[in-house]
mmCIF file of C-alpha atoms in Angstrom:
data_model
loop_
_atom_site.group_PDB
_atom_site.id
_atom_site.type_symbol
_atom_site.label_atom_id
_atom_site.label_comp_id
_atom_site.label_asym_id
_atom_site.label_seq_id
_atom_site.Cartn_x
_atom_site.Cartn_y
_atom_site.Cartn_z
ATOM 1 C CA MET G 6 -67.426 -44.931 60.313
ATOM 2 C CA GLU G 7 -66.629 -48.503 61.298
ATOM 3 C CA CYS G 8 -63.189 -49.035 62.827
ATOM 4 C CA LEU G 9 -61.555 -52.454 63.256
ATOM 5 C CA GLY G 10 -58.390 -53.906 64.779
ATOM 6 C CA PRO G 11 -55.165 -52.021 65.568
ATOM 7 C CA GLN G 12 -56.177 -49.130 63.337
ATOM 8 C CA CYS G 13 -59.182 -48.475 65.604
ATOM 9 C CA ALA G 14 -57.020 -48.456 68.738
ATOM 10 C CA ALA G 15 -54.512 -46.059 67.134
ATOM 11 C CA THR G 16 -57.274 -43.691 66.036
ATOM 12 C CA MET G 17 -58.795 -43.669 69.512
ATOM 13 C CA LEU G 18 -55.411 -42.985 71.129
ATOM 14 C CA GLU G 19 -54.781 -40.086 68.785
ATOM 15 C CA TRP G 20 -58.197 -38.618 69.601
ATOM 16 C CA LEU G 21 -57.587 -38.898 73.367
ATOM 17 C CA ARG G 22 -54.232 -37.108 73.045
ATOM 18 C CA ALA G 23 -55.876 -34.284 71.095
ATOM 19 C CA ARG G 24 -58.616 -33.895 73.699
ATOM 20 C CA ALA G 25 -56.098 -33.838 76.537
ATOM 21 C CA ALA G 26 -54.102 -31.132 74.776
ATOM 22 C CA GLU G 27 -57.272 -29.023 74.447
ATOM 23 C CA GLY G 28 -57.988 -29.407 78.173
ATOM 24 C CA GLY G 29 -61.088 -31.469 77.621
ATOM 25 C CA LEU G 30 -59.799 -34.346 79.774
ATOM 26 C CA ALA G 31 -58.362 -32.562 82.775
ATOM 27 C CA ALA G 32 -57.061 -34.823 85.493
ATOM 28 C CA ALA G 33 -59.098 -34.957 88.688
ATOM 29 C CA PRO G 34 -57.447 -32.836 91.371
ATOM 30 C CA ALA G 35 -56.029 -34.594 94.401
ATOM 31 C CA THR G 36 -57.969 -34.128 97.608
ATOM 32 C CA ALA G 37 -56.396 -31.384 99.654
ATOM 33 C CA PRO G 38 -55.698 -32.008 103.333
ATOM 34 C CA GLY G 39 -58.728 -31.087 105.393
ATOM 35 C CA ALA G 40 -61.039 -30.883 102.367
ATOM 36 C CA ALA G 41 -64.536 -32.297 102.555
ATOM 37 C CA ARG G 42 -64.793 -35.965 101.651
ATOM 38 C CA GLN G 43 -67.711 -38.231 100.879
ATOM 39 C CA GLY G 44 -68.951 -39.907 104.062
ATOM 40 C CA LEU G 45 -69.110 -43.643 104.504
ATOM 41 C CA LEU G 46 -72.500 -45.323 104.234
ATOM 42 C CA TRP G 47 -71.995 -47.573 107.287
ATOM 43 C CA LYS G 48 -71.197 -45.905 110.597
ATOM 44 C CA ALA G 49 -71.152 -49.057 112.738
ATOM 45 C CA ALA G 50 -68.118 -51.122 113.717
ATOM 46 C CA PRO G 51 -68.472 -54.920 113.504
ATOM 47 C CA TYR G 52 -69.978 -56.372 116.689
ATOM 48 C CA GLN G 53 -67.575 -58.684 118.513
ATOM 49 C CA GLU G 54 -69.524 -61.334 120.429
ATOM 50 C CA GLU G 55 -66.420 -62.508 122.298
ATOM 51 C CA ALA G 56 -65.546 -58.996 123.539
ATOM 52 C CA PRO G 57 -66.488 -58.456 127.201
ATOM 53 C CA ALA G 58 -67.854 -54.942 126.670
ATOM 54 C CA ILE G 59 -68.812 -52.261 124.130
ATOM 55 C CA THR G 60 -66.242 -49.473 124.183
ATOM 56 C CA SER G 61 -67.284 -46.919 121.544
ATOM 57 C CA ALA G 62 -70.272 -45.371 119.823
ATOM 58 C CA ALA G 63 -69.388 -47.227 116.599
ATOM 59 C CA GLU G 64 -69.326 -50.561 118.439
ATOM 60 C CA MET G 65 -72.646 -49.655 120.033
ATOM 61 C CA ALA G 66 -74.179 -49.058 116.604
ATOM 62 C CA GLY G 67 -72.781 -52.417 115.474
ATOM 63 C CA ALA G 68 -74.263 -54.140 118.527
ATOM 64 C CA VAL G 69 -77.715 -52.703 117.781
ATOM 65 C CA GLU G 70 -77.491 -53.881 114.155
ATOM 66 C CA HIS G 71 -76.412 -57.334 115.355
ATOM 67 C CA LEU G 72 -79.311 -57.450 117.826
ATOM 68 C CA GLN G 73 -81.836 -56.438 115.151
ATOM 69 C CA PHE G 74 -80.679 -59.237 112.852
ATOM 70 C CA ALA G 75 -80.458 -61.823 115.649
ATOM 71 C CA VAL G 76 -84.018 -61.093 116.807
ATOM 72 C CA PHE G 77 -85.312 -61.294 113.234
ATOM 73 C CA ARG G 78 -83.514 -64.577 112.547
ATOM 74 C CA ARG G 79 -84.501 -66.116 115.877
ATOM 75 C CA TYR G 80 -88.230 -65.498 115.568
ATOM 76 C CA GLN G 81 -88.890 -65.322 111.826
ATOM 77 C CA ASN G 82 -87.059 -68.459 110.630
ATOM 78 C CA GLN G 83 -87.345 -72.203 111.038
ATOM 79 C CA LEU G 84 -84.360 -73.203 113.177
ATOM 80 C CA THR G 85 -82.979 -76.286 114.850
ATOM 81 C CA ARG G 86 -82.861 -76.487 118.631
ATOM 82 C CA ALA G 87 -79.086 -75.821 118.579
ATOM 83 C CA GLU G 88 -79.545 -72.744 116.378
ATOM 84 C CA ARG G 89 -82.268 -71.413 118.659
ATOM 85 C CA GLY G 90 -80.014 -71.872 121.685
ATOM 86 C CA ARG G 91 -77.102 -70.057 120.064
ATOM 87 C CA LEU G 92 -79.282 -67.124 119.018
ATOM 88 C CA ASP G 93 -80.919 -66.901 122.465
ATOM 89 C CA ASN G 94 -77.457 -66.653 124.046
ATOM 90 C CA SER G 95 -76.336 -64.081 121.475
ATOM 91 C CA ILE G 96 -79.415 -61.917 122.079
ATOM 92 C CA GLU G 97 -79.064 -62.058 125.872
ATOM 93 C CA ASN G 98 -75.342 -61.215 125.707
ATOM 94 C CA ALA G 99 -75.916 -58.308 123.319
ATOM 95 C CA LEU G 100 -78.686 -56.865 125.504
ATOM 96 C CA PHE G 101 -76.496 -57.165 128.614
ATOM 97 C CA LYS G 102 -73.533 -55.382 127.001
ATOM 98 C CA ILE G 103 -75.766 -52.721 125.443
ATOM 99 C CA GLU G 104 -77.398 -51.937 128.786
ATOM 100 C CA ARG G 105 -73.992 -51.684 130.474
ATOM 101 C CA TYR G 106 -72.717 -49.360 127.762
ATOM 102 C CA LEU G 107 -75.781 -47.104 127.928
ATOM 103 C CA SER G 108 -75.398 -46.797 131.698
ATOM 104 C CA ARG G 109 -71.926 -45.238 131.202
ATOM 105 C CA VAL G 110 -72.505 -42.745 128.374
ATOM 106 C CA ASP G 111 -73.929 -39.237 128.466
ATOM 107 C CA ALA G 112 -77.635 -38.543 128.125
ATOM 108 C CA ALA G 113 -77.431 -37.402 124.484
ATOM 109 C CA GLU G 114 -75.925 -40.681 123.270
ATOM 110 C CA ARG G 115 -78.202 -42.721 125.499
ATOM 111 C CA VAL G 116 -81.295 -41.089 124.008
ATOM 112 C CA CYS G 117 -80.097 -42.017 120.487
ATOM 113 C CA HIS G 118 -80.369 -45.728 121.248
ATOM 114 C CA GLU G 119 -82.818 -46.175 124.120
ATOM 115 C CA GLY G 120 -85.953 -46.242 121.944
ATOM 116 C CA GLU G 121 -84.712 -48.924 119.551
ATOM 117 C CA VAL G 122 -83.206 -51.031 122.348
ATOM 118 C CA ALA G 123 -86.468 -50.863 124.308
ATOM 119 C CA ARG G 124 -88.415 -51.882 121.195
ATOM 120 C CA LEU G 125 -86.141 -54.872 120.611
ATOM 121 C CA ARG G 126 -86.327 -55.897 124.265
ATOM 122 C CA ASP G 127 -90.142 -55.789 124.131
ATOM 123 C CA GLU G 128 -90.125 -57.761 120.879
ATOM 124 C CA VAL G 129 -87.971 -60.473 122.451
ATOM 125 C CA ARG G 130 -90.281 -60.626 125.495
ATOM 126 C CA ASP G 131 -93.422 -60.847 123.356
ATOM 127 C CA HIS G 132 -91.927 -63.590 121.180
ATOM 128 C CA LYS G 133 -90.846 -65.562 124.248
ATOM 129 C CA GLU G 134 -94.331 -65.366 125.729
ATOM 130 C CA ARG G 135 -95.929 -66.415 122.449
ATOM 131 C CA THR G 136 -93.431 -69.246 121.960
ATOM 132 C CA GLU G 137 -94.083 -70.561 125.458
ATOM 133 C CA ARG G 138 -97.848 -70.358 124.923
ATOM 134 C CA LEU G 139 -97.600 -72.266 121.647
ATOM 135 C CA ARG G 140 -95.269 -74.825 123.248
ATOM 136 C CA LEU G 141 -97.787 -75.515 126.009
ATOM 137 C CA GLN G 142 -100.590 -75.824 123.460
ATOM 138 C CA ALA G 143 -98.509 -78.275 121.440
ATOM 139 C CA ARG G 144 -97.780 -80.321 124.579
ATOM 140 C CA ARG G 145 -101.499 -80.501 125.357
ATOM 141 C CA ALA G 146 -102.120 -81.659 121.794
ATOM 142 C CA GLU G 147 -99.375 -84.239 122.198
ATOM 143 C CA LEU G 148 -100.991 -85.648 125.335
ATOM 144 C CA LYS G 149 -104.396 -85.839 123.676
ATOM 145 C CA LEU G 150 -102.808 -87.505 120.655
ATOM 146 C CA ALA G 151 -101.995 -90.531 122.801
ATOM 147 C CA GLN G 152 -105.594 -90.566 124.069
ATOM 148 C CA LEU G 153 -107.461 -90.250 120.756
ATOM 149 C CA THR G 154 -109.067 -93.665 121.095
ATOM 150 C CA THR G 155 -110.903 -92.447 124.205
ATOM 151 C CA LEU G 156 -111.880 -88.940 123.019
ATOM 152 C CA SER G 157 -115.432 -87.946 122.252
ATOM 153 C CA PRO G 158 -116.182 -86.184 118.941
ATOM 154 C CA GLU G 159 -116.443 -82.876 120.846
ATOM 155 C CA THR G 160 -113.101 -83.371 122.573
ATOM 156 C CA PHE G 161 -111.537 -84.351 119.247
ATOM 157 C CA GLU G 162 -112.730 -81.045 117.795
ATOM 158 C CA GLU G 163 -111.131 -79.203 120.746
ATOM 159 C CA PHE G 164 -107.924 -81.135 120.165
ATOM 160 C CA VAL G 165 -107.829 -80.139 116.476
ATOM 161 C CA GLY G 166 -108.428 -76.494 117.422
ATOM 162 C CA GLU G 167 -105.552 -76.545 119.931
ATOM 163 C CA LEU G 168 -103.324 -78.137 117.310
ATOM 164 C CA PHE G 169 -103.989 -75.378 114.780
ATOM 165 C CA GLU G 170 -103.501 -72.725 117.485
ATOM 166 C CA ALA G 171 -100.111 -74.259 118.264
ATOM 167 C CA MET G 172 -99.283 -73.912 114.558
ATOM 168 C CA GLY G 173 -99.928 -70.165 114.705
ATOM 169 C CA TYR G 174 -103.542 -69.887 113.514
ATOM 170 C CA GLU G 175 -106.300 -67.854 115.113
ATOM 171 C CA VAL G 176 -109.037 -70.401 115.770
ATOM 172 C CA ALA G 177 -112.779 -69.848 116.229
ATOM 173 C CA GLN G 178 -115.087 -72.785 116.957
ATOM 174 C CA VAL G 179 -118.354 -72.979 115.014
ATOM 175 C CA GLY G 180 -120.215 -76.280 115.393
ATOM 176 C CA GLY G 181 -123.864 -76.646 116.282
ATOM 177 C CA THR G 182 -126.892 -76.825 114.026
ATOM 178 C CA GLY G 183 -126.628 -75.056 110.691
ATOM 179 C CA ASP G 184 -122.832 -75.149 110.701
ATOM 180 C CA GLU G 185 -122.799 -76.492 107.093
ATOM 181 C CA GLY G 186 -120.076 -78.954 107.955
ATOM 182 C CA ILE G 187 -117.765 -76.299 109.405
ATOM 183 C CA ASP G 188 -116.345 -76.955 112.860
ATOM 184 C CA LEU G 189 -113.517 -74.382 112.974
ATOM 185 C CA HIS G 190 -112.590 -71.114 111.297
ATOM 186 C CA LEU G 191 -108.856 -70.459 110.903
ATOM 187 C CA ARG G 192 -107.026 -67.222 110.204
ATOM 188 C CA ARG G 193 -103.318 -66.572 109.740
ATOM 189 C CA GLY G 194 -102.217 -63.397 108.034
ATOM 190 C CA GLY G 195 -104.560 -62.931 105.105
ATOM 191 C CA LEU G 196 -105.487 -66.630 104.919
ATOM 192 C CA LEU G 197 -108.994 -67.780 105.835
ATOM 193 C CA ALA G 198 -109.572 -71.528 106.126
ATOM 194 C CA ILE G 199 -112.279 -73.805 107.497
ATOM 195 C CA VAL G 200 -111.988 -77.181 109.188
ATOM 196 C CA GLN G 201 -114.315 -80.151 109.369
ATOM 197 C CA CYS G 202 -113.524 -82.767 112.027
ATOM 198 C CA LYS G 203 -114.720 -86.364 111.648
ATOM 199 C CA TYR G 204 -114.038 -88.662 114.560
ATOM 200 C CA HIS G 205 -114.210 -92.226 113.229
ATOM 201 C CA LYS G 206 -112.643 -95.198 114.930
ATOM 202 C CA ARG G 207 -113.288 -97.258 111.817
ATOM 203 C CA GLY G 208 -114.302 -96.639 108.243
ATOM 204 C CA VAL G 209 -113.030 -94.623 105.311
ATOM 205 C CA VAL G 210 -113.929 -91.067 104.262
ATOM 206 C CA GLY G 211 -115.006 -91.023 100.623
ATOM 207 C CA SER G 212 -115.305 -88.381 97.925
ATOM 208 C CA PRO G 213 -119.044 -87.634 98.507
ATOM 209 C CA GLU G 214 -118.231 -86.163 101.918
ATOM 210 C CA LEU G 215 -115.457 -84.046 100.384
ATOM 211 C CA GLN G 216 -117.803 -82.787 97.658
ATOM 212 C CA LYS G 217 -120.184 -81.502 100.346
ATOM 213 C CA PHE G 218 -117.246 -79.974 102.215
ATOM 214 C CA LEU G 219 -116.072 -78.186 99.062
ATOM 215 C CA GLY G 220 -119.445 -76.463 98.923
ATOM 216 C CA SER G 221 -118.858 -75.242 102.491
ATOM 217 C CA VAL G 222 -115.410 -73.918 101.509
ATOM 218 C CA HIS G 223 -116.912 -71.869 98.682
ATOM 219 C CA HIS G 224 -119.888 -70.703 100.750
ATOM 220 C CA ALA G 225 -117.557 -69.460 103.520
ATOM 221 C CA HIS G 226 -115.379 -67.640 100.931
ATOM 222 C CA ALA G 227 -112.414 -69.490 102.403
ATOM 223 C CA HIS G 228 -109.077 -69.914 100.672
ATOM 224 C CA LYS G 229 -108.719 -73.495 101.859
ATOM 225 C CA GLY G 230 -110.416 -76.321 103.717
ATOM 226 C CA TYR G 231 -108.946 -78.907 106.101
ATOM 227 C CA PHE G 232 -110.785 -82.207 106.464
ATOM 228 C CA VAL G 233 -109.459 -83.871 109.607
ATOM 229 C CA THR G 234 -110.286 -87.439 110.585
ATOM 230 C CA THR G 235 -108.879 -90.189 112.776
ATOM 231 C CA SER G 236 -109.574 -92.740 110.039
ATOM 232 C CA THR G 237 -108.369 -92.775 106.427
ATOM 233 C CA PHE G 238 -109.442 -91.473 103.013
ATOM 234 C CA SER G 239 -110.414 -93.451 99.951
ATOM 235 C CA LEU G 240 -108.381 -93.196 96.759
ATOM 236 C CA ALA G 241 -111.271 -91.323 95.122
ATOM 237 C CA ALA G 242 -111.237 -88.813 97.994
ATOM 238 C CA GLU G 243 -107.492 -88.266 97.585
ATOM 239 C CA LYS G 244 -107.904 -87.692 93.850
ATOM 240 C CA PHE G 245 -110.773 -85.250 94.467
ATOM 241 C CA SER G 246 -108.779 -83.194 96.996
ATOM 242 C CA ALA G 247 -105.827 -82.961 94.605
ATOM 243 C CA ASP G 248 -107.994 -80.921 92.219
ATOM 244 C CA HIS G 249 -109.546 -78.643 94.863
ATOM 245 C CA PRO G 250 -108.395 -76.408 97.754
ATOM 246 C CA ILE G 251 -108.826 -79.160 100.343
ATOM 247 C CA GLU G 252 -106.094 -80.663 102.496
ATOM 248 C CA LEU G 253 -106.686 -84.118 103.909
ATOM 249 C CA VAL G 254 -105.464 -84.777 107.447
ATOM 250 C CA ASP G 255 -105.670 -88.396 108.582
ATOM 251 C CA GLY G 256 -104.163 -90.190 111.579
ATOM 252 C CA PRO G 257 -100.509 -90.261 110.457
ATOM 253 C CA ARG G 258 -100.753 -86.652 109.236
ATOM 254 C CA ILE G 259 -102.083 -85.596 112.658
ATOM 255 C CA VAL G 260 -98.923 -87.051 114.204
ATOM 256 C CA GLU G 261 -96.799 -85.055 111.728
ATOM 257 C CA LEU G 262 -98.649 -81.831 112.564
ATOM 258 C CA VAL G 263 -98.189 -82.358 116.308
ATOM 259 C CA THR G 264 -94.463 -82.916 115.742
ATOM 260 C CA GLN G 265 -94.339 -79.776 113.578
ATOM 261 C CA ALA G 266 -96.108 -77.770 116.287
ATOM 262 C CA LEU G 267 -93.651 -79.002 118.920
ATOM 263 C CA GLY G 268 -90.805 -77.661 116.801
ATOM 264 C CA PRO G 269 -87.530 -79.041 115.374
ATOM 265 C CA GLY G 270 -85.649 -81.367 117.663
ATOM 266 C CA ALA G 271 -88.620 -81.992 119.955
ATOM 267 C CA ARG G 272 -88.826 -85.245 121.837
ATOM 268 C CA LYS G 273 -90.861 -87.773 119.895
ATOM 269 C CA GLU G 274 -93.378 -89.972 121.674
ATOM 270 C CA PRO G 275 -94.252 -93.465 120.446
ATOM 271 C CA GLU G 276 -96.982 -93.413 117.818
ATOM 272 C CA PRO G 277 -100.452 -94.127 119.229
ATOM 273 C CA SER G 278 -101.855 -97.591 118.744
ATOM 274 C CA TRP G 279 -104.954 -96.570 116.830
ATOM 275 C CA PHE G 280 -103.355 -96.644 113.369
#
């Protein structure tokens, strides 16, 4: 039966009163002192960065949660130099206070946290080593960038490989006879890509060269191809690449990739004179 307006509300109220009188809507009993209660989902206390020390098990749990998030944010996100510095300080401070706290507690509590803290410490160390290695590779690429007019085709290929390594790819050089226009194989995660390097001081790369390169991309079962040159591409080549899994990397784009590899906020060198 359809019920509308005040009549509906009155009918519902009458029904509720009848149910309460029958005992069908008994009030929930108050919690007796000492009775079991539902536990809280979060056991940790908020981590206080400005506090000089960790003083309780709850604060310790909060510090570990803070450290887990800080490590993830520091090494899995694109950050500015200032953000990286703040997170580095936060991670170092948290590790220092955690180690001091663990040195004071009993063995049972120490065992609860030692494994995770050791894992996070190793993760920070590994990321620092990898970051430093990539930074040095990017610096080498930066130096070669200013010397591109004097590089040989072979050295240019090495330069391109170092640049992609600095960007986080696993690089394998191919080259030689029968390479089918493939100079480098790239892997990152599940991505497979190939690279062809063309060292030209003058001239323009046209669409016929890209059509041959596309055949190499398909033959290698690659997801993508990078065609890297020190010269420029014709309009027809640019239109062809827009319809196929080929990325064109010319002189100005090489400069952008070196800057990207160096990271946000890196010192910028004057652009080389060859373009």
